[in-house]
CSV table of C-alpha atoms in Angstrom, one decimal:
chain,number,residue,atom,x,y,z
S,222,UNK,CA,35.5,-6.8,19.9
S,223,UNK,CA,32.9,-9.7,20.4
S,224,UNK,CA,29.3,-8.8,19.4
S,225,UNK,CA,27.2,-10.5,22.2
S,226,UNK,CA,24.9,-11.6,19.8
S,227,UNK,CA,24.9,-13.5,16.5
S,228,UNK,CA,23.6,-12.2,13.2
S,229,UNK,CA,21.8,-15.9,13.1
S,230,UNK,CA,20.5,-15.0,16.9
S,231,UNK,CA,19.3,-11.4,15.1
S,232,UNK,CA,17.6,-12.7,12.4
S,233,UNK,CA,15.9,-15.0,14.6
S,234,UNK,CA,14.8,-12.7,17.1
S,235,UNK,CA,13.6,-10.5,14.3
S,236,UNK,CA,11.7,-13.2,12.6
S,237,UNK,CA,10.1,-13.9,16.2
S,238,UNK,CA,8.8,-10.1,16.4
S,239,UNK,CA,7.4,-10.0,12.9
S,240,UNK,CA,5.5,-13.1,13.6
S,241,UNK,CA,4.2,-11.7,16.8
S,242,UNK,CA,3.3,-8.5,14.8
S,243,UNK,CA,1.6,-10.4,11.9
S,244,UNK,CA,-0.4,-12.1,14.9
S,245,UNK,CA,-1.1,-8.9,16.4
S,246,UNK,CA,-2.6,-7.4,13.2
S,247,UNK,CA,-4.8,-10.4,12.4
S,248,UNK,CA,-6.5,-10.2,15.6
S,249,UNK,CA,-6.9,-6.6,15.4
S,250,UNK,CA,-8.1,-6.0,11.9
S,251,UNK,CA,-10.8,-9.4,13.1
S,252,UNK,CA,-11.8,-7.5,16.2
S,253,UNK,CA,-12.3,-4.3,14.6
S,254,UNK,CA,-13.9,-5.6,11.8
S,255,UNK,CA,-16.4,-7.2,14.2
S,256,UNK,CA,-16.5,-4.0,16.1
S,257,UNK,CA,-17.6,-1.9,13.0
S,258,UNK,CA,-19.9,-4.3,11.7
S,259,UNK,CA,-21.4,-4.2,15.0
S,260,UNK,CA,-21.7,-0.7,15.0
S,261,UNK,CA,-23.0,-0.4,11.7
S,262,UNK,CA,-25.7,-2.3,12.0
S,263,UNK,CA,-26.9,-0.8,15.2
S,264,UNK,CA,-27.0,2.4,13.4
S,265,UNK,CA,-29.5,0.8,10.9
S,266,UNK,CA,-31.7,-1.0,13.7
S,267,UNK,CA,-31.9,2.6,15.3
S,268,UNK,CA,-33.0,4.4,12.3
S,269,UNK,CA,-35.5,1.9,11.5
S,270,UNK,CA,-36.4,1.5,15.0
S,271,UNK,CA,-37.3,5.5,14.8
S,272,UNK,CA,-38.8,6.2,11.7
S,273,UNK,CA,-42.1,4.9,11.8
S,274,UNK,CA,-43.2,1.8,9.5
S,275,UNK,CA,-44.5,1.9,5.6
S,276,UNK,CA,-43.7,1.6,1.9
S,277,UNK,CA,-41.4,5.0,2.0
S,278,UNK,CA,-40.7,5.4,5.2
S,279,UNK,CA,-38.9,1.8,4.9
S,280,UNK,CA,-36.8,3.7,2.1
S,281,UNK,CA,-36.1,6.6,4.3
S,282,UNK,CA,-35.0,4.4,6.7
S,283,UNK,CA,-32.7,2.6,4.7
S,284,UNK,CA,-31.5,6.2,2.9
S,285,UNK,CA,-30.8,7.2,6.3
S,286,UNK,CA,-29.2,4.2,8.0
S,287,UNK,CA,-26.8,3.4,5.3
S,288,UNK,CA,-25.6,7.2,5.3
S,289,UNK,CA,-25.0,7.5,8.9
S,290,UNK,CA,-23.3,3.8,9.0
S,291,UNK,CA,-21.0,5.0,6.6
S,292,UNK,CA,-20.1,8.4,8.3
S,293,UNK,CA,-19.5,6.2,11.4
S,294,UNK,CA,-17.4,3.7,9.4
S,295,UNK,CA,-15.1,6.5,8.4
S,296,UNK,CA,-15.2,7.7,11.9
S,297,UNK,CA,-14.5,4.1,12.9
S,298,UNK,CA,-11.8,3.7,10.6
S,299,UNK,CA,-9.8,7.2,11.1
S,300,UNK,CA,-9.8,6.2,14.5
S,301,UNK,CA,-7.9,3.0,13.7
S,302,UNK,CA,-5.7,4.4,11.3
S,303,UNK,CA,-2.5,5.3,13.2
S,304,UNK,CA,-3.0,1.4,14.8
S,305,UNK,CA,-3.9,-0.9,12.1
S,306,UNK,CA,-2.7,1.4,9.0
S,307,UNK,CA,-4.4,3.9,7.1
S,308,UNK,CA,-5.4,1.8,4.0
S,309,UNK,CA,-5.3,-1.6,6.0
S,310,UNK,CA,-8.2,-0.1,8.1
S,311,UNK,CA,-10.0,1.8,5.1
S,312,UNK,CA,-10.6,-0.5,2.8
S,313,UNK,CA,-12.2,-3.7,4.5
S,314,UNK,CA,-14.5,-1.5,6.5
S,315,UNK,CA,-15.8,-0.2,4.1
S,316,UNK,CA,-17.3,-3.0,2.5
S,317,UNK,CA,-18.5,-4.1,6.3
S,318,UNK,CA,-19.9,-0.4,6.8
S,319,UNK,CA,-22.1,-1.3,3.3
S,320,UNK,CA,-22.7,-5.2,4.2
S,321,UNK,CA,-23.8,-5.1,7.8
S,322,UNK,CA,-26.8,-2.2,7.7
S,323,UNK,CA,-27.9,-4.2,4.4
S,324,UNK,CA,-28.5,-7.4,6.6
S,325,UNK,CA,-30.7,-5.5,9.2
S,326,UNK,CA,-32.5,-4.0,5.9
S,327,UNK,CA,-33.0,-7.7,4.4
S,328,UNK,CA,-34.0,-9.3,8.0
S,329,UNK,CA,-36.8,-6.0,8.0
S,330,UNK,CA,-38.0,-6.9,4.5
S,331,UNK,CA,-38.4,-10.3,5.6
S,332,UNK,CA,-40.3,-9.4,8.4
S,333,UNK,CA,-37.8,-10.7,11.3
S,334,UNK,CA,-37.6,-8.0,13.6
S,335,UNK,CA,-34.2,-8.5,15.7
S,336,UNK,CA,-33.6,-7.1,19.4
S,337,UNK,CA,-30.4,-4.4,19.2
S,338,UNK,CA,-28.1,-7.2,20.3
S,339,UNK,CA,-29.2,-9.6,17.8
S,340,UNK,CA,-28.7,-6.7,14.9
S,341,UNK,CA,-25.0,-6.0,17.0
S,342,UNK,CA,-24.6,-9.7,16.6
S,343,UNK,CA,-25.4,-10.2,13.2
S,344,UNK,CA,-23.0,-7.2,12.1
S,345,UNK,CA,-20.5,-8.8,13.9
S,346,UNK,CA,-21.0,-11.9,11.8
S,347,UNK,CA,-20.7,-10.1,8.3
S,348,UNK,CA,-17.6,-8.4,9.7
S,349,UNK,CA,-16.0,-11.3,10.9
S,350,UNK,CA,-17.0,-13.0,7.7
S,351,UNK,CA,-15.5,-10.1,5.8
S,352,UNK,CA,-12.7,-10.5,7.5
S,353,UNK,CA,-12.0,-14.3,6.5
S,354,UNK,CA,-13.0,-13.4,2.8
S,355,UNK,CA,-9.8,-10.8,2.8
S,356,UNK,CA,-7.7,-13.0,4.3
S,357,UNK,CA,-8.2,-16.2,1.9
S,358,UNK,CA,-7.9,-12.9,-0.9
S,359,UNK,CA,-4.6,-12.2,1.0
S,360,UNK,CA,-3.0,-16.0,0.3
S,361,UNK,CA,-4.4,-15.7,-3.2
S,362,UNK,CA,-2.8,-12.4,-4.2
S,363,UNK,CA,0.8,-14.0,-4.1
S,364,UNK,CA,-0.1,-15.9,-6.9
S,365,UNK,CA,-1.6,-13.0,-8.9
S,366,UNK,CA,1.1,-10.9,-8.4
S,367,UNK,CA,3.5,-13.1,-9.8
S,368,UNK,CA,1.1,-13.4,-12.3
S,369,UNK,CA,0.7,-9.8,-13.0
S,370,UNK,CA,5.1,-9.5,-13.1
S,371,UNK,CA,5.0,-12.3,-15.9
S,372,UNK,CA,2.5,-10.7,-17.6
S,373,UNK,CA,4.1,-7.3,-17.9
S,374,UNK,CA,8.0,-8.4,-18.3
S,375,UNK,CA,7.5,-12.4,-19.0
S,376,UNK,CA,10.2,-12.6,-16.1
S,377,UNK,CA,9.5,-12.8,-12.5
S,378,UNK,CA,10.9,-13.6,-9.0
S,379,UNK,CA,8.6,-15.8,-6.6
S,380,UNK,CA,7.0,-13.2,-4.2
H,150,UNK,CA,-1.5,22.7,-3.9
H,151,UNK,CA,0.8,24.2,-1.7
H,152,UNK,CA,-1.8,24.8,0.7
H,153,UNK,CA,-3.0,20.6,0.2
H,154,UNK,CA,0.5,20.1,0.5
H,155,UNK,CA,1.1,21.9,3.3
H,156,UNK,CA,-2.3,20.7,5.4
H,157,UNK,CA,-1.1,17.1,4.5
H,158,UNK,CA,2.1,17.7,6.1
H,159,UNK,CA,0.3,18.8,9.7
H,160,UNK,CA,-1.7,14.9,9.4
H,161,UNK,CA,1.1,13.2,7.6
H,162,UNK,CA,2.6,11.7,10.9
H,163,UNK,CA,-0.6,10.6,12.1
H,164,UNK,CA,-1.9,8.6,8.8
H,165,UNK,CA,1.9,7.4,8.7
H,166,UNK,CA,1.4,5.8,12.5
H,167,UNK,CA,1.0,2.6,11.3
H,168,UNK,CA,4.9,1.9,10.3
H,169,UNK,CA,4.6,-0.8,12.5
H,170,UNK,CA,2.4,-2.7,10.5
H,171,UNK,CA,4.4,-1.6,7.3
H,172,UNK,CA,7.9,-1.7,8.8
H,173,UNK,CA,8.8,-5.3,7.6
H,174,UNK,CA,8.0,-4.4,3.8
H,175,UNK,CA,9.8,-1.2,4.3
H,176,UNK,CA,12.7,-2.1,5.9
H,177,UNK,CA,13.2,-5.5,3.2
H,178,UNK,CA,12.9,-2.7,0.4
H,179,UNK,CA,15.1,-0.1,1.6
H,180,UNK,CA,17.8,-2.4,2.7
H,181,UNK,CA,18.2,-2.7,-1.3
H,182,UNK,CA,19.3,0.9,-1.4
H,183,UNK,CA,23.2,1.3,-3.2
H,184,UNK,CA,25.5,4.0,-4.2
H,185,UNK,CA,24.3,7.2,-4.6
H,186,UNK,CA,20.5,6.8,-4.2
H,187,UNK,CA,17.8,9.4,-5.1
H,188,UNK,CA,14.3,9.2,-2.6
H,189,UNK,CA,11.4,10.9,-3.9
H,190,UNK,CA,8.5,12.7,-2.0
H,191,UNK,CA,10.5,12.2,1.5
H,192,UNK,CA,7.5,13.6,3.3
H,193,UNK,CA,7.9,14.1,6.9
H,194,UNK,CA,10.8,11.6,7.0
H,195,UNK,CA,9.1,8.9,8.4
H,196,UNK,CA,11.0,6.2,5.7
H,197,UNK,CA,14.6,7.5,6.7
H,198,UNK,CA,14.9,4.7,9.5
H,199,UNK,CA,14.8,2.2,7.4
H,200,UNK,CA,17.2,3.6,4.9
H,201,UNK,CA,20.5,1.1,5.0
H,202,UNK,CA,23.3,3.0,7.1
H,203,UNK,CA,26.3,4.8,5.1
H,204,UNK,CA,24.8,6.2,1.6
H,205,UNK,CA,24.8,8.8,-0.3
H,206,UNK,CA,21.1,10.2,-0.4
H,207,UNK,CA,19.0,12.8,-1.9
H,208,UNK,CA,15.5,13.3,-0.9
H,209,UNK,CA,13.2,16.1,-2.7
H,210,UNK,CA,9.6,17.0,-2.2
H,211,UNK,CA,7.5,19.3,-3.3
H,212,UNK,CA,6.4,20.8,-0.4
H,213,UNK,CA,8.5,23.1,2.3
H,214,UNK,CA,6.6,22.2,5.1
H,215,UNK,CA,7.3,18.3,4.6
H,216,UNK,CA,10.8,19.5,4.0
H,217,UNK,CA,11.1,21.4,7.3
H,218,UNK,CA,9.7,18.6,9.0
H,219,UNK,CA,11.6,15.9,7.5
H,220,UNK,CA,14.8,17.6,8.3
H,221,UNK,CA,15.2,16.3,12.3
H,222,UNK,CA,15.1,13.2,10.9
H,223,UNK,CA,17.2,13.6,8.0
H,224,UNK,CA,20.4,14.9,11.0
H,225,UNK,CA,19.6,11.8,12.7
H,226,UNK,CA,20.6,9.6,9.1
H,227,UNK,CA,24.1,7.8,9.6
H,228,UNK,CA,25.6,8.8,6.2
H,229,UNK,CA,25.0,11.4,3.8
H,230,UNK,CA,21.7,12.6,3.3
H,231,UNK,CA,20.4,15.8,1.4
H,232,UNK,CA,17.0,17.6,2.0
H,233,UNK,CA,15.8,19.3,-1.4
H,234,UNK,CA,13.0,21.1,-2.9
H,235,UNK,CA,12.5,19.5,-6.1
H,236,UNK,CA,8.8,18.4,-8.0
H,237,UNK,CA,9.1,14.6,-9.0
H,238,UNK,CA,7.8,15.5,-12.7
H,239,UNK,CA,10.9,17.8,-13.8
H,240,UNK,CA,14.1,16.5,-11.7
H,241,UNK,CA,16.8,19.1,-11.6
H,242,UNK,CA,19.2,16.5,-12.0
H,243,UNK,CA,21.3,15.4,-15.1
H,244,UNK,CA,20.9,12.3,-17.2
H,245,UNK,CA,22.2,8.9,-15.1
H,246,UNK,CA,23.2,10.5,-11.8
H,247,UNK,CA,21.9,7.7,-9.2
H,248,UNK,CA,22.9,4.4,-8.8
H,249,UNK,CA,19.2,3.6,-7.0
H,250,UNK,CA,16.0,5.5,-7.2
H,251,UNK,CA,13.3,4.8,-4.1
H,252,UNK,CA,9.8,6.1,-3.5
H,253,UNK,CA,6.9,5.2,-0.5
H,254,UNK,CA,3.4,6.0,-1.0
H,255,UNK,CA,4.4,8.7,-3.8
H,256,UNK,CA,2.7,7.8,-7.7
H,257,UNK,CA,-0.9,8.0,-5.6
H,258,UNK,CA,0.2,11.8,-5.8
H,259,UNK,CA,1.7,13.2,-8.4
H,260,UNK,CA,-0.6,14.4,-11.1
H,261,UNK,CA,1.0,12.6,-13.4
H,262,UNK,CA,2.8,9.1,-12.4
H,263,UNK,CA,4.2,8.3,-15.9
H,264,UNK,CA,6.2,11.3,-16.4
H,265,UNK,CA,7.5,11.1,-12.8
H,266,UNK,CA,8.5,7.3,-14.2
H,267,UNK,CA,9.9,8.4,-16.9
H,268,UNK,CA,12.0,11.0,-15.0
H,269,UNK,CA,13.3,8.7,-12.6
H,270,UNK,CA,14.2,6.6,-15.5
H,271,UNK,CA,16.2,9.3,-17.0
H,272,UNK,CA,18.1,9.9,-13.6
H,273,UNK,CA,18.7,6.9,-13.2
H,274,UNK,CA,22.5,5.0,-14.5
H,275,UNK,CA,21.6,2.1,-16.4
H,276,UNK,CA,21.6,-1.1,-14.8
H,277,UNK,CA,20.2,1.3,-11.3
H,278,UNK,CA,17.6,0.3,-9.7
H,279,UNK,CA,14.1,1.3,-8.6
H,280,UNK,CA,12.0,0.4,-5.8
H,281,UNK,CA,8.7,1.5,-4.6
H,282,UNK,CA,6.3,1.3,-1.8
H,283,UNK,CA,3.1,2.3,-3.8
H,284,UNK,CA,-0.8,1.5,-3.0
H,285,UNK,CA,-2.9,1.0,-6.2
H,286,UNK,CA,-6.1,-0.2,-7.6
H,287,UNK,CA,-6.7,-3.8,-6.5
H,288,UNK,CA,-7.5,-6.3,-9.0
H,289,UNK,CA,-10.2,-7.4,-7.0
H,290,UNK,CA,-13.5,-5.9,-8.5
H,291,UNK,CA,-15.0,-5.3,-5.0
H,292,UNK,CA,-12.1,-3.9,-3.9
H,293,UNK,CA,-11.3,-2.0,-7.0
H,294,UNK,CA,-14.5,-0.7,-6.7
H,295,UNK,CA,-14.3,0.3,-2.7
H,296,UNK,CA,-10.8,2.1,-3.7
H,297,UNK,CA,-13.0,3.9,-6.4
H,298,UNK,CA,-15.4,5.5,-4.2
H,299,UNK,CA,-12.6,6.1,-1.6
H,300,UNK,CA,-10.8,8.5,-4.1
H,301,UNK,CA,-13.7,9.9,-4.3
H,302,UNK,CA,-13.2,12.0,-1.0
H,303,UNK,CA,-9.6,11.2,-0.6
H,304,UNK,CA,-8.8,12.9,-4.3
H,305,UNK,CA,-10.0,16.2,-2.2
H,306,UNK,CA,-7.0,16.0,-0.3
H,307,UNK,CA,-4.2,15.3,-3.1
H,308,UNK,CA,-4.6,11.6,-2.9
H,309,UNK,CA,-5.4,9.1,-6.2
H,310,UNK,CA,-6.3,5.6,-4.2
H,311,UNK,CA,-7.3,3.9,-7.3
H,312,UNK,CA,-4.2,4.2,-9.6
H,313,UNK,CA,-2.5,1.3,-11.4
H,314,UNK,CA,0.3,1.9,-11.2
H,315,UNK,CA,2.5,-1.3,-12.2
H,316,UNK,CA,1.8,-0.8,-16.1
H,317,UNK,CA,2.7,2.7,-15.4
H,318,UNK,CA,6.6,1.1,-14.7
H,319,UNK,CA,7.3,-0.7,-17.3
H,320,UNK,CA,6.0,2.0,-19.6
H,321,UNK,CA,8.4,4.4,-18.3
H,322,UNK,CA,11.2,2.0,-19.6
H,323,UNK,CA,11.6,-0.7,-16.5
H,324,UNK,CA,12.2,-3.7,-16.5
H,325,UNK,CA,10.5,-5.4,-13.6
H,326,UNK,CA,12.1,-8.2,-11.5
H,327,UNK,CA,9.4,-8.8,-8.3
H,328,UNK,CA,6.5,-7.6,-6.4
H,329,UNK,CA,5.9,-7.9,-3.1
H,330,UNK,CA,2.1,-7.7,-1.6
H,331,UNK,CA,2.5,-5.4,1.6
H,332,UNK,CA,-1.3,-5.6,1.9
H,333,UNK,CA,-3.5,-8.2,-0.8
H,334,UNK,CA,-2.8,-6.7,-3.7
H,335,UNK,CA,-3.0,-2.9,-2.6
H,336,UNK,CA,-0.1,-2.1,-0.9
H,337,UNK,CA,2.9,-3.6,-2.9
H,338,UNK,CA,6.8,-2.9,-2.9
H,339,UNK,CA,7.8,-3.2,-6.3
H,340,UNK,CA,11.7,-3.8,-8.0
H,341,UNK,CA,12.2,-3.1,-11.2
H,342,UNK,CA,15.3,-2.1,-13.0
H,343,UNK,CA,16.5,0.3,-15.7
H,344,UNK,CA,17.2,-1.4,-18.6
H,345,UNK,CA,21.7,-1.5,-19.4
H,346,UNK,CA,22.0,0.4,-23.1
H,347,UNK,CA,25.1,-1.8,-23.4
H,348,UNK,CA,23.3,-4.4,-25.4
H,349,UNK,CA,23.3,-6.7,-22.0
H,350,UNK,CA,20.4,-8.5,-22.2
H,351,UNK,CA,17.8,-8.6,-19.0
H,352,UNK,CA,18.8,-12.2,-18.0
H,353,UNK,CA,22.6,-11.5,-17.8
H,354,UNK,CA,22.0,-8.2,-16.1
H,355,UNK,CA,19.9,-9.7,-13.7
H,356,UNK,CA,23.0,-12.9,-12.8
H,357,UNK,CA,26.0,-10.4,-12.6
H,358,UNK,CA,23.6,-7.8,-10.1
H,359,UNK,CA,25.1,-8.2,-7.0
H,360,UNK,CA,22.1,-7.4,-5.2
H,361,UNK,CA,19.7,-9.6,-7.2
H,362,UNK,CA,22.5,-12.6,-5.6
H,363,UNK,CA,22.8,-11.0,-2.2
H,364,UNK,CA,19.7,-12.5,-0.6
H,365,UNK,CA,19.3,-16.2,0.0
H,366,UNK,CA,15.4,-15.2,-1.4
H,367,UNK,CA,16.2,-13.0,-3.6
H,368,UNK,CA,17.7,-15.6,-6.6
H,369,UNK,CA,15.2,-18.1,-5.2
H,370,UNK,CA,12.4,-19.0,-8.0
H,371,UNK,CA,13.9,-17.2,-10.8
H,372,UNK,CA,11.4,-18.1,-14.1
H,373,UNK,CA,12.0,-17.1,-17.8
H,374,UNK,CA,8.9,-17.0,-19.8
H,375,UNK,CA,9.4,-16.7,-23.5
H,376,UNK,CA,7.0,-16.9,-26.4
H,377,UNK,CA,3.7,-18.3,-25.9
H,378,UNK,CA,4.5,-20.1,-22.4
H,379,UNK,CA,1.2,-19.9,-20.4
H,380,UNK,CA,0.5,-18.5,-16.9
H,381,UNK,CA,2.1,-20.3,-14.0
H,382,UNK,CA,-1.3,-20.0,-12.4
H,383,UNK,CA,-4.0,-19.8,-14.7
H,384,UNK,CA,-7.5,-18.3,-13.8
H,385,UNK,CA,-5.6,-16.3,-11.4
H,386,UNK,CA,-4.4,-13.3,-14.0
């Protein structure tokens, strides 16, 4: 019996939906990157917006901002598990949960005092920046995997 | 543990929704599968799609509930494919019984990954291979480091995110032929073989494989390093 389609017609049609996934993914791990940094550093503005100024109350603030950004980075990134993958979410938001409260921190020591959507924007900027930095990591860790194989075995396939 | 084991079970499906993402890399691996193959720490099942068609499987875990729910799955196999209990560091099975030995997401785990390496090497026929789908510690100090405090919580729930587990193989006896990054250098997929006790040597193993000349990749940038040849890509190691 004739197959209606070629393995080479296949292959190409599964080439064409992994590309669309891989596209898929990059834009979703950049927006939800953006949208946790975002997130994160509104929960900083608020807690220094509430707790009034001074020396300790700054470190209160800070204690308190950071802890709550992080609880709603994990929220954030549970959420977007079963979507982007469980690690694939985890990992890189973590370091923008960390990273975007510590600008709004650094903008207070310095005395600029941001609006709520400059602090939303300026988390959005660390994630997205976040987000480049992993992928540039990303085209580098070919190489150091092959690396690491020659390393341990001194033979190695390209990856 | 069997109460971790058996809570994980109940989320398993949901942390596992992202197959999409990991499909690709899981499908590539898998597809390597031959003979009579042995799949640790099957879970809920999830991997058994992309398990080539026809083979002669057996997938242990430790846990019955993972077993119970694995087993719609396992029906819907085309080939042979056997459910057992079984924990990965004491295999009930004899000395060289499969031809390919296969594990997703399973060394982060165990409580101890070398012994589970060194039991698969035992099961394993010489020349059979082994392929895994692990996460492990990046090499990345800020990542390393985020993975660090991760384990911190995620160790509450049976899971190691910070393990490195690529020494671990070779260790155990393997011989490894390629990694694949899944995800940077977390997520990788990982071929190694079991070393032939004939006195073949790696190299001549690795030409007369018939799946190592399958692929039109897969023999594509084969490098021998002997002696004290330097890194391909220096600064990057």
């Amino acid at each position: 019996m004739l197959s209606s389609t070629t393995p080479r017609q296949t292959m190409r049609a599964s080439s064409g939906r992994d590309a669309l996934t891989t596209t898929a993914f990059f834009v979703g791990d950049a927006l939800f990157l953006a949208f946790v940094g975002a997130i994160a550093a509104a929960v900083m503005f608020f807690a220094h917006l509430w707790i009034p100024h001074g020396v300790w109350n700054f470190i209160v603030a800070m204690t308190i901002g950071m802890i709550a950004a992080m609880i709603a980075q994990m929220v954030m990134a549970f959420s977007a598990a079963p979507l982007l993958g469980s690690i694939e979410s985890m990992v890189p938001s973590m370091l923008v949960g960390m990273a975007a409260p510590m600008i709004v921190c650094a903008a207070h020591i310095l005395g600029w005092e941001w609006s709520f959507i400059g602090a939303c924007l300026a988390g959005s900027l660390i994630g997205a920046t976040i987000f480049t930095a992993i992928t540039i990591y990303s085209i580098q860790c070919h190489a150091r995997l092959r690396c690491m194989a020659e390393r341990l075995t001194g033979h190695t396939e390209a990856t | 543990m069997p109460g971790i084991t058996g809570w994980r079970a109940r989320l398993y499906d949901a942390c596992e929704g992202s197959m999409l993402r990991r499909a690709r890399h899981k499908r590539n691996l898998f597809r390597e599968m031959t003979g009579s193959t042995l799949f640790l720490a099957v879970g809920t099942g999830t991997d058994i799609r992309y398990f080539p068609p026809d083979l002669d499987i057996t997938a242990i875990d430790i846990s019955d509930e993972m077993l119970r729910r694995a087993a719609p799955r396992a029906m819907q196999y085309p080939g042979r494919l056997q459910l057992m209990k079984a924990d990965a560091l004491d295999l009930p099975f004899a000395d060289d019984s499969f031809d390919t030995a296969a594990t997703s997401c399973t060394m982060c785990s165990v409580p101890d990954p070398l012994r589970a390496l060194r039991e698969l090497h035992r099961v394993l026929r010489p020349g059979g291979r082994l392929l895994m789908f692990e996460h492990v510690r990046s090499r990345s100090r800020i990542l390393g480091r985020v993975l660090d405090i991760m384990t911190l919580y995620t160790r509450l729930g049976g899971t190691e995110m910070n393990r490195d587990t690529v020494p671990h193989v070779t260790a155990a006896g393997f011989h490894i032929q390629r990694i694949e990054s899944a995800y940077l250098d977390i997520i990788l997929a990982i071929r190694a073989v079991k070393e032939p006790s004939n006195g073949k040597s790696a190299e001549s193993h690795r030409r007369s494989s018939p799946s190592m000349s399958a692929g039109a990749d897969s023999t594509k940038g084969v490098k021998k390093k002997t002696g004290d040849q330097k890194c391909h890509t220096p600064g990057k190691c």
